[in-house]
Amino acid sequence: MADIRLSQVEKRYPNGAHAVRGVCVDIADGEFVVLLGPSGCGKSTLLRMVAGLEEITEGEVAIGGALVNDVSPADRDIAMVFQNYALYPHMSVFKNMAYGLINRRFPKEEVRAKVEAAADMLQLRDYLDRRPHQLSGGQRQRVAMGRAIVREPKAFLFDEPLSNLDAKLRVHMRVEIKQLQRRLGITALYVTHDQVEAMTLADRLIVMNGGVAEQIGTPLEVYERPASAFVATFIGSPAMAMLRGRVDGGALRLDGQPAGLPSGALKAPDGPVTVGVRPEDLRLAEDGWIAGRIELVEHLGADQVLHAALDGQGERLIARFAGAESLPADGPVRLAADPAKLHLFCPESGRRLAA
Amino acid sequence: MAASEDIPARAAAAARPRRLRISGRTLANHAILILGAVFLCAPLWIAFMSSTHSAETLYREGLQFWFGDSMLETYGAVMFDTGGVTKNTTALTMLGNSMVLGLGFAIGKIVISMTAAYAIVYFRFRLATPFFWVIFLTLLLPLEVRIVPSYEVVASLGLLNSYTGLIVPLIASATGTFFFRQFYKSVPDELLEAARLDGAGPLRFFLDILVPLSRTMVAAIFIIMFVVGWNQYLWPIIMTTDDQLYTIVIGIKQVYQVLAEGGELPQYQEAFALTILAILPPVLVVLFFQRWFIKGLLESEK
Amino acid sequence: MKRAQFGHSPIPYLFVGPQLAIIVVFFLWPAGQAVYQSFLLQDAFGLSTRFVWFRNYEDTILNTVWLESAGFTLLFSALVSFFSIAVALLLAVRANEVIHAANAYKTLLIWAYAVAPPVAGLIGGLMFNPFIGDLYHLFNAAGWDFNHTRDGFDASFMVILIAVWKQVSINFIFFLAGLQGIPASVQEAARLDCRSDERRFWTITFPLLAPTSFFLLVINVTYAFFETFGIIDVTTRGGPGGATNTLVYKVYTDGFLGADLGGSSAQSVILLLMVLGLTVLQFRFIERKVHY
């Protein structure tokens, strides 16, 4: 295994599309890094540039300390697991896993040994003679993993490997991938648009939007201190409420709202702000500084989710409460949140303001 | 309560054998299909039956609807003897030539179009677009609109009366290339990417992945192309003057001429026998490989 | 365009080379020759040629023989296409409904695809043979003074019948595939909404088959223009008196048997323009159907 270093990586397509903009990140040996973002954010393009399947317009990609910009994908010594698995449909499971080794002229005995070892690890021993179409979705997924493992590559690249599986299997395979990665000490770069997958798998997350790495950090850092309004709303479900307001001498007043936080509550500079509040950080309070009208309360068993329309703003917000709490079904409502739990963002740039 | 009392009665009704009722629509369906099948099959049946009678019987009694007694004699003469409707050659020779044309056409066309389509779909090279348009042009130039100059080109290359001259000019048209182009485009990109990561170069990817992947497509298109090749008519009559190179379909023209010339007693039974021999191989291929044939037809004509 | 492609390599040139070479030698060069020759006039002995601009075209288009041939070709194509499509559609709709013996019907209806046009022509011609042909006798016995060797109408009737016979199979295959491509749920919904088989066919099935029908129309017109050459060459040879002389058959007889190179070439080029029209039609249609 090896580390991967991306420096100022750019991707511009001939048609002018600017898919990846100046991404810098160092992935340590054995680290599991997840690229997370909405579709079209450039995360797959970035992964494919690391694989060598897309040309790098500008910047540098180094694997194991060696610059690989001009190295062909076959010579980068990396393995990839594709969304649709990309198994060779006419080859047996054995042949699928062995193909890369055979092409690299490994001796027959060694190929067999490596494939069988990987098959044992993945519980595929009984399926080596089958064709991909004779396997279940989870088994195909394992073959794709096996194909990567036998190569003992410097790094693993995953391109949304679980999105073709049903929900239950997805959770199961997610656990398997994580265990395998820990056991083998794999350096992994993993693309997904599923935030649960990202949060559970990642040592570190790269949240991408519009080709830019908006934030790089551990899942907890990203959740607790989102670097931008985009990251704040993208991570967390239900999504964080975003309210328009104004800071004046450390006091906060939301647009069109009667009350506000008293002076000195916040350390942000004066001016308009976007205030983010996570649903779980809101609580009912008779004198709360957030006034609205209840639209719907959903009971989910363990939780209750309250949807409210904010007075004086077009915004809606979602608050989460424990299942046992008694909530009014409709009518006006006052909510409050601890000032320390608020996230303040610049309304223009969307960047986090020092709070 | 009422409902539960109904149950035994309903069960009894269900158990009672229902009278077989055939709707008018079903009856009409079968009548129409039988008529259609007769319309298509009767000529072949009559041709076959008539081929088993003697020339005298046919002349005296007209077309025949059941087996006669000179089948072996007639087919033996057509297959192995010169003279009669086959003149200086035999049906056996012509069947051989047709086989060469059918196989050569099908194989040549598949090889040429698989490779050309591979180049166009899987490579970024400067001339890809012009090549594609040149290949496209062939769709606009059916043989019928360039008969005379094509003949002259083949003549000047010294390819008249040769298998090369017979087959090669026929195999370059765009249909096969389009077909494989379409098929390659439907192959997931990830397969190429996985193969590249597995260390396969362009040639290896083609031979190890793409060709095996195309097997059923190749089989389907092979059936179609064999039939199309076997049934070629205009090009062979233009460029073969040596009757040792006649295909059986050209033999049909010769039969027509022999019958038109008249003479004492036209050998109608031999004419029918030759048509049966010309029809049989491609029809058997189509019927035997029906599934592939239909797949090939539906895919290639699109 | 594939997302992933190979970069620089000699392989694409090697792979596209054979096809390109054959196309240049056997397609582009002869086609260029055809266009070039269409502007030349040869004297009766083939000793000298002159460049005459569009005279061959003028001579072609203004020639009543050519005009008659063009008229026949259009009528012939229209009738052959209409009848072979109509018969095939009827058979396909019925074959799609039956449960018993469905595969037997299918087999009996598709095999004729594999019959070469001249072979169909010879069989058909023998059915109408004045000496042994039962159809010839049948028509005459029924009071129709049938003689395809003398009467243009009778000859046209015969070649159209043979051409339709040969073409029903392929249309049938495409219609059946088209019908089977209509989702069962759509058919079932239609059965809940509409009792009449007839009405359901014209309001649901037929419109859903429109793409297939249009595609087949192009295929059939092309067939009637070009492939029927083989049928005509072993039945009427364009006769009697040019009554069944299609444009393609005329190009062949003028160019090969009549050795009128310039005129034949001009006719070829006109045909080429017709093919061009058909192809454009076909591709515009395909582009609408297939979403790139």
Short mmCIF file of N, CA and C in Angstrom, two decimals, chain B residues 134-223:
data_model
loop_
_atom_site.label_atom_id
_atom_site.label_comp_id
_atom_site.label_asym_id
_atom_site.label_seq_id
_atom_site.Cartn_x
_atom_site.Cartn_y
_atom_site.Cartn_z
N VAL B 134 -16.85 8.24 -44.66
CA VAL B 134 -16.57 7.48 -45.88
C VAL B 134 -17.32 6.15 -45.85
N ILE B 135 -17.31 5.52 -44.68
CA ILE B 135 -18.02 4.24 -44.56
C ILE B 135 -19.51 4.48 -44.73
N PHE B 136 -19.97 5.58 -44.17
CA PHE B 136 -21.39 5.93 -44.28
C PHE B 136 -21.80 6.10 -45.75
N LEU B 137 -20.88 6.69 -46.54
CA LEU B 137 -21.18 6.93 -47.96
C LEU B 137 -21.59 5.66 -48.69
N THR B 138 -21.03 4.54 -48.28
CA THR B 138 -21.33 3.31 -49.01
C THR B 138 -22.81 2.97 -48.96
N LEU B 139 -23.49 3.47 -47.95
CA LEU B 139 -24.94 3.23 -47.87
C LEU B 139 -25.65 3.88 -49.06
N LEU B 140 -25.05 4.96 -49.55
CA LEU B 140 -25.69 5.70 -50.63
C LEU B 140 -25.34 5.13 -51.99
N LEU B 141 -24.41 4.18 -52.01
CA LEU B 141 -23.90 3.71 -53.30
C LEU B 141 -24.18 2.23 -53.50
N PRO B 142 -25.43 1.82 -53.52
CA PRO B 142 -25.68 0.40 -53.76
C PRO B 142 -25.12 0.02 -55.14
N LEU B 143 -24.79 -1.22 -55.24
CA LEU B 143 -24.18 -1.73 -56.47
C LEU B 143 -24.96 -1.32 -57.70
N GLU B 144 -26.29 -1.29 -57.55
CA GLU B 144 -27.13 -1.04 -58.71
C GLU B 144 -26.85 0.30 -59.37
N VAL B 145 -26.33 1.26 -58.61
CA VAL B 145 -26.11 2.57 -59.21
C VAL B 145 -24.67 2.74 -59.72
N ARG B 146 -23.90 1.69 -59.67
CA ARG B 146 -22.51 1.82 -60.16
C ARG B 146 -22.08 0.54 -60.84
N ILE B 147 -23.03 -0.09 -61.51
CA ILE B 147 -22.76 -1.40 -62.09
C ILE B 147 -21.60 -1.37 -63.07
N VAL B 148 -21.71 -0.53 -64.08
CA VAL B 148 -20.75 -0.58 -65.18
C VAL B 148 -19.34 -0.23 -64.72
N PRO B 149 -19.15 0.91 -64.03
CA PRO B 149 -17.78 1.20 -63.58
C PRO B 149 -17.23 0.16 -62.62
N SER B 150 -18.08 -0.43 -61.78
CA SER B 150 -17.57 -1.46 -60.86
C SER B 150 -17.03 -2.64 -61.66
N TYR B 151 -17.77 -2.99 -62.69
CA TYR B 151 -17.32 -4.07 -63.55
C TYR B 151 -15.97 -3.72 -64.15
N GLU B 152 -15.84 -2.48 -64.59
CA GLU B 152 -14.58 -2.08 -65.23
C GLU B 152 -13.41 -2.13 -64.24
N VAL B 153 -13.66 -1.70 -63.00
CA VAL B 153 -12.59 -1.73 -62.00
C VAL B 153 -12.14 -3.16 -61.76
N VAL B 154 -13.10 -4.04 -61.57
CA VAL B 154 -12.75 -5.44 -61.30
C VAL B 154 -12.04 -6.04 -62.51
N ALA B 155 -12.50 -5.69 -63.70
CA ALA B 155 -11.86 -6.20 -64.91
C ALA B 155 -10.42 -5.71 -65.00
N SER B 156 -10.21 -4.43 -64.71
CA SER B 156 -8.86 -3.89 -64.85
C SER B 156 -7.92 -4.45 -63.79
N LEU B 157 -8.48 -4.91 -62.66
CA LEU B 157 -7.63 -5.54 -61.65
C LEU B 157 -7.41 -7.02 -61.96
N GLY B 158 -7.99 -7.49 -63.06
CA GLY B 158 -7.84 -8.89 -63.42
C GLY B 158 -8.57 -9.83 -62.49
N LEU B 159 -9.66 -9.36 -61.89
CA LEU B 159 -10.34 -10.18 -60.89
C LEU B 159 -11.63 -10.80 -61.42
N LEU B 160 -11.92 -10.64 -62.72
CA LEU B 160 -13.11 -11.28 -63.25
C LEU B 160 -12.96 -12.79 -63.09
N ASN B 161 -14.09 -13.46 -62.87
CA ASN B 161 -14.07 -14.91 -62.73
C ASN B 161 -13.10 -15.39 -61.65
N SER B 162 -13.11 -14.70 -60.50
CA SER B 162 -12.32 -15.20 -59.37
C SER B 162 -13.15 -15.03 -58.11
N TYR B 163 -12.86 -15.85 -57.12
CA TYR B 163 -13.59 -15.71 -55.87
C TYR B 163 -13.33 -14.35 -55.24
N THR B 164 -12.07 -13.89 -55.35
CA THR B 164 -11.74 -12.58 -54.78
C THR B 164 -12.63 -11.50 -55.38
N GLY B 165 -12.71 -11.50 -56.70
CA GLY B 165 -13.51 -10.49 -57.37
C GLY B 165 -14.98 -10.63 -57.05
N LEU B 166 -15.38 -11.85 -56.76
CA LEU B 166 -16.78 -12.11 -56.44
C LEU B 166 -17.12 -11.58 -55.04
N ILE B 167 -16.21 -11.82 -54.09
CA ILE B 167 -16.54 -11.57 -52.69
C ILE B 167 -16.14 -10.18 -52.22
N VAL B 168 -14.87 -9.81 -52.48
CA VAL B 168 -14.33 -8.62 -51.83
C VAL B 168 -15.16 -7.35 -52.08
N PRO B 169 -15.56 -7.07 -53.34
CA PRO B 169 -16.33 -5.83 -53.53
C PRO B 169 -17.66 -5.81 -52.78
N LEU B 170 -18.12 -6.98 -52.39
CA LEU B 170 -19.42 -7.02 -51.71
C LEU B 170 -19.33 -6.76 -50.21
N ILE B 171 -18.12 -6.94 -49.64
CA ILE B 171 -18.08 -6.99 -48.17
C ILE B 171 -17.84 -5.65 -47.49
N ALA B 172 -17.59 -4.60 -48.26
CA ALA B 172 -17.15 -3.37 -47.58
C ALA B 172 -18.28 -2.43 -47.22
N SER B 173 -19.52 -2.79 -47.49
CA SER B 173 -20.57 -1.80 -47.22
C SER B 173 -20.77 -1.58 -45.74
N ALA B 174 -21.43 -0.50 -45.41
CA ALA B 174 -21.38 0.01 -44.04
C ALA B 174 -22.26 -0.74 -43.05
N THR B 175 -23.21 -1.51 -43.54
CA THR B 175 -24.21 -2.05 -42.61
C THR B 175 -23.57 -2.80 -41.44
N GLY B 176 -22.62 -3.68 -41.74
CA GLY B 176 -21.99 -4.47 -40.68
C GLY B 176 -21.25 -3.57 -39.71
N THR B 177 -20.55 -2.58 -40.24
CA THR B 177 -19.77 -1.68 -39.39
C THR B 177 -20.71 -0.90 -38.45
N PHE B 178 -21.81 -0.44 -39.00
CA PHE B 178 -22.78 0.27 -38.16
C PHE B 178 -23.31 -0.62 -37.06
N PHE B 179 -23.58 -1.84 -37.45
CA PHE B 179 -24.12 -2.80 -36.50
C PHE B 179 -23.17 -2.99 -35.32
N PHE B 180 -21.90 -3.25 -35.63
CA PHE B 180 -20.94 -3.47 -34.55
C PHE B 180 -20.64 -2.18 -33.79
N ARG B 181 -20.68 -1.08 -34.49
CA ARG B 181 -20.47 0.21 -33.82
C ARG B 181 -21.55 0.39 -32.75
N GLN B 182 -22.77 0.12 -33.14
CA GLN B 182 -23.89 0.24 -32.21
C GLN B 182 -23.70 -0.71 -31.03
N PHE B 183 -23.27 -1.93 -31.35
CA PHE B 183 -23.10 -2.91 -30.29
C PHE B 183 -21.98 -2.51 -29.33
N TYR B 184 -20.85 -2.09 -29.88
CA TYR B 184 -19.73 -1.67 -29.01
C TYR B 184 -20.14 -0.51 -28.12
N LYS B 185 -20.94 0.40 -28.70
CA LYS B 185 -21.34 1.54 -27.89
C LYS B 185 -22.18 1.10 -26.69
N SER B 186 -22.88 -0.02 -26.85
CA SER B 186 -23.71 -0.49 -25.74
C SER B 186 -22.90 -1.25 -24.70
N VAL B 187 -21.65 -1.57 -25.02
CA VAL B 187 -20.79 -2.24 -24.03
C VAL B 187 -20.39 -1.21 -22.98
N PRO B 188 -20.59 -1.52 -21.68
CA PRO B 188 -20.29 -0.51 -20.66
C PRO B 188 -18.85 -0.04 -20.72
N ASP B 189 -18.66 1.26 -20.57
CA ASP B 189 -17.31 1.84 -20.55
C ASP B 189 -16.44 1.21 -19.49
N GLU B 190 -17.08 0.86 -18.37
CA GLU B 190 -16.30 0.37 -17.24
C GLU B 190 -15.52 -0.90 -17.59
N LEU B 191 -16.03 -1.65 -18.57
CA LEU B 191 -15.35 -2.88 -18.95
C LEU B 191 -13.97 -2.59 -19.52
N LEU B 192 -13.92 -1.56 -20.36
CA LEU B 192 -12.63 -1.15 -20.92
C LEU B 192 -11.73 -0.63 -19.80
N GLU B 193 -12.33 0.15 -18.89
CA GLU B 193 -11.51 0.72 -17.82
C GLU B 193 -10.96 -0.37 -16.91
N ALA B 194 -11.82 -1.32 -16.59
CA ALA B 194 -11.36 -2.43 -15.75
C ALA B 194 -10.24 -3.18 -16.46
N ALA B 195 -10.41 -3.41 -17.76
CA ALA B 195 -9.40 -4.16 -18.51
C ALA B 195 -8.09 -3.38 -18.56
N ARG B 196 -8.20 -2.06 -18.68
CA ARG B 196 -6.97 -1.27 -18.72
C ARG B 196 -6.24 -1.34 -17.38
N LEU B 197 -7.02 -1.28 -16.29
CA LEU B 197 -6.39 -1.41 -14.99
C LEU B 197 -5.81 -2.80 -14.81
N ASP B 198 -6.42 -3.78 -15.48
CA ASP B 198 -5.89 -5.15 -15.42
C ASP B 198 -4.72 -5.34 -16.38
N GLY B 199 -4.30 -4.27 -17.00
CA GLY B 199 -3.09 -4.35 -17.81
C GLY B 199 -3.29 -4.80 -19.24
N ALA B 200 -4.55 -4.71 -19.76
CA ALA B 200 -4.78 -5.12 -21.13
C ALA B 200 -4.61 -3.94 -22.09
N GLY B 201 -3.82 -4.15 -23.14
CA GLY B 201 -3.66 -3.13 -24.17
C GLY B 201 -4.79 -3.22 -25.17
N PRO B 202 -4.73 -2.37 -26.23
CA PRO B 202 -5.82 -2.34 -27.20
C PRO B 202 -6.06 -3.68 -27.89
N LEU B 203 -5.01 -4.37 -28.28
CA LEU B 203 -5.17 -5.63 -29.00
C LEU B 203 -5.73 -6.71 -28.07
N ARG B 204 -5.19 -6.72 -26.85
CA ARG B 204 -5.61 -7.70 -25.87
C ARG B 204 -7.07 -7.48 -25.48
N PHE B 205 -7.46 -6.23 -25.28
CA PHE B 205 -8.85 -5.94 -24.94
C PHE B 205 -9.77 -6.44 -26.04
N PHE B 206 -9.37 -6.18 -27.29
CA PHE B 206 -10.19 -6.61 -28.42
C PHE B 206 -10.35 -8.13 -28.44
N LEU B 207 -9.21 -8.83 -28.33
CA LEU B 207 -9.25 -10.28 -28.46
C LEU B 207 -9.79 -10.98 -27.22
N ASP B 208 -9.41 -10.47 -26.03
CA ASP B 208 -9.80 -11.16 -24.78
C ASP B 208 -11.21 -10.80 -24.33
N ILE B 209 -11.60 -9.57 -24.54
CA ILE B 209 -12.88 -9.11 -23.98
C ILE B 209 -13.93 -8.90 -25.06
N LEU B 210 -13.61 -8.05 -26.03
CA LEU B 210 -14.65 -7.61 -26.95
C LEU B 210 -15.12 -8.72 -27.89
N VAL B 211 -14.17 -9.46 -28.46
CA VAL B 211 -14.57 -10.52 -29.39
C VAL B 211 -15.39 -11.60 -28.69
N PRO B 212 -14.92 -12.11 -27.55
CA PRO B 212 -15.76 -13.11 -26.86
C PRO B 212 -17.12 -12.54 -26.46
N LEU B 213 -17.13 -11.27 -26.11
CA LEU B 213 -18.38 -10.64 -25.70
C LEU B 213 -19.36 -10.54 -26.87
N SER B 214 -18.82 -10.47 -28.08
CA SER B 214 -19.67 -10.28 -29.26
C SER B 214 -20.17 -11.61 -29.82
N ARG B 215 -19.84 -12.72 -29.16
CA ARG B 215 -20.13 -14.02 -29.76
C ARG B 215 -21.56 -14.17 -30.28
N THR B 216 -22.53 -13.87 -29.43
CA THR B 216 -23.91 -14.08 -29.91
C THR B 216 -24.25 -13.12 -31.04
N MET B 217 -23.73 -11.90 -30.94
CA MET B 217 -23.95 -10.93 -32.01
C MET B 217 -23.34 -11.43 -33.32
N VAL B 218 -22.13 -11.96 -33.20
CA VAL B 218 -21.46 -12.47 -34.39
C VAL B 218 -22.27 -13.62 -34.99
N ALA B 219 -22.74 -14.51 -34.13
CA ALA B 219 -23.52 -15.63 -34.63
C ALA B 219 -24.76 -15.13 -35.36
N ALA B 220 -25.44 -14.17 -34.75
CA ALA B 220 -26.67 -13.66 -35.34
C ALA B 220 -26.39 -13.01 -36.69
N ILE B 221 -25.36 -12.19 -36.73
CA ILE B 221 -25.08 -11.47 -37.96
C ILE B 221 -24.54 -12.44 -39.02
N PHE B 222 -23.86 -13.47 -38.54
CA PHE B 222 -23.33 -14.47 -39.48
C PHE B 222 -24.47 -15.14 -40.24
N ILE B 223 -25.52 -15.50 -39.53
CA ILE B 223 -26.66 -16.15 -40.18
C ILE B 223 -27.22 -15.25 -41.29
#
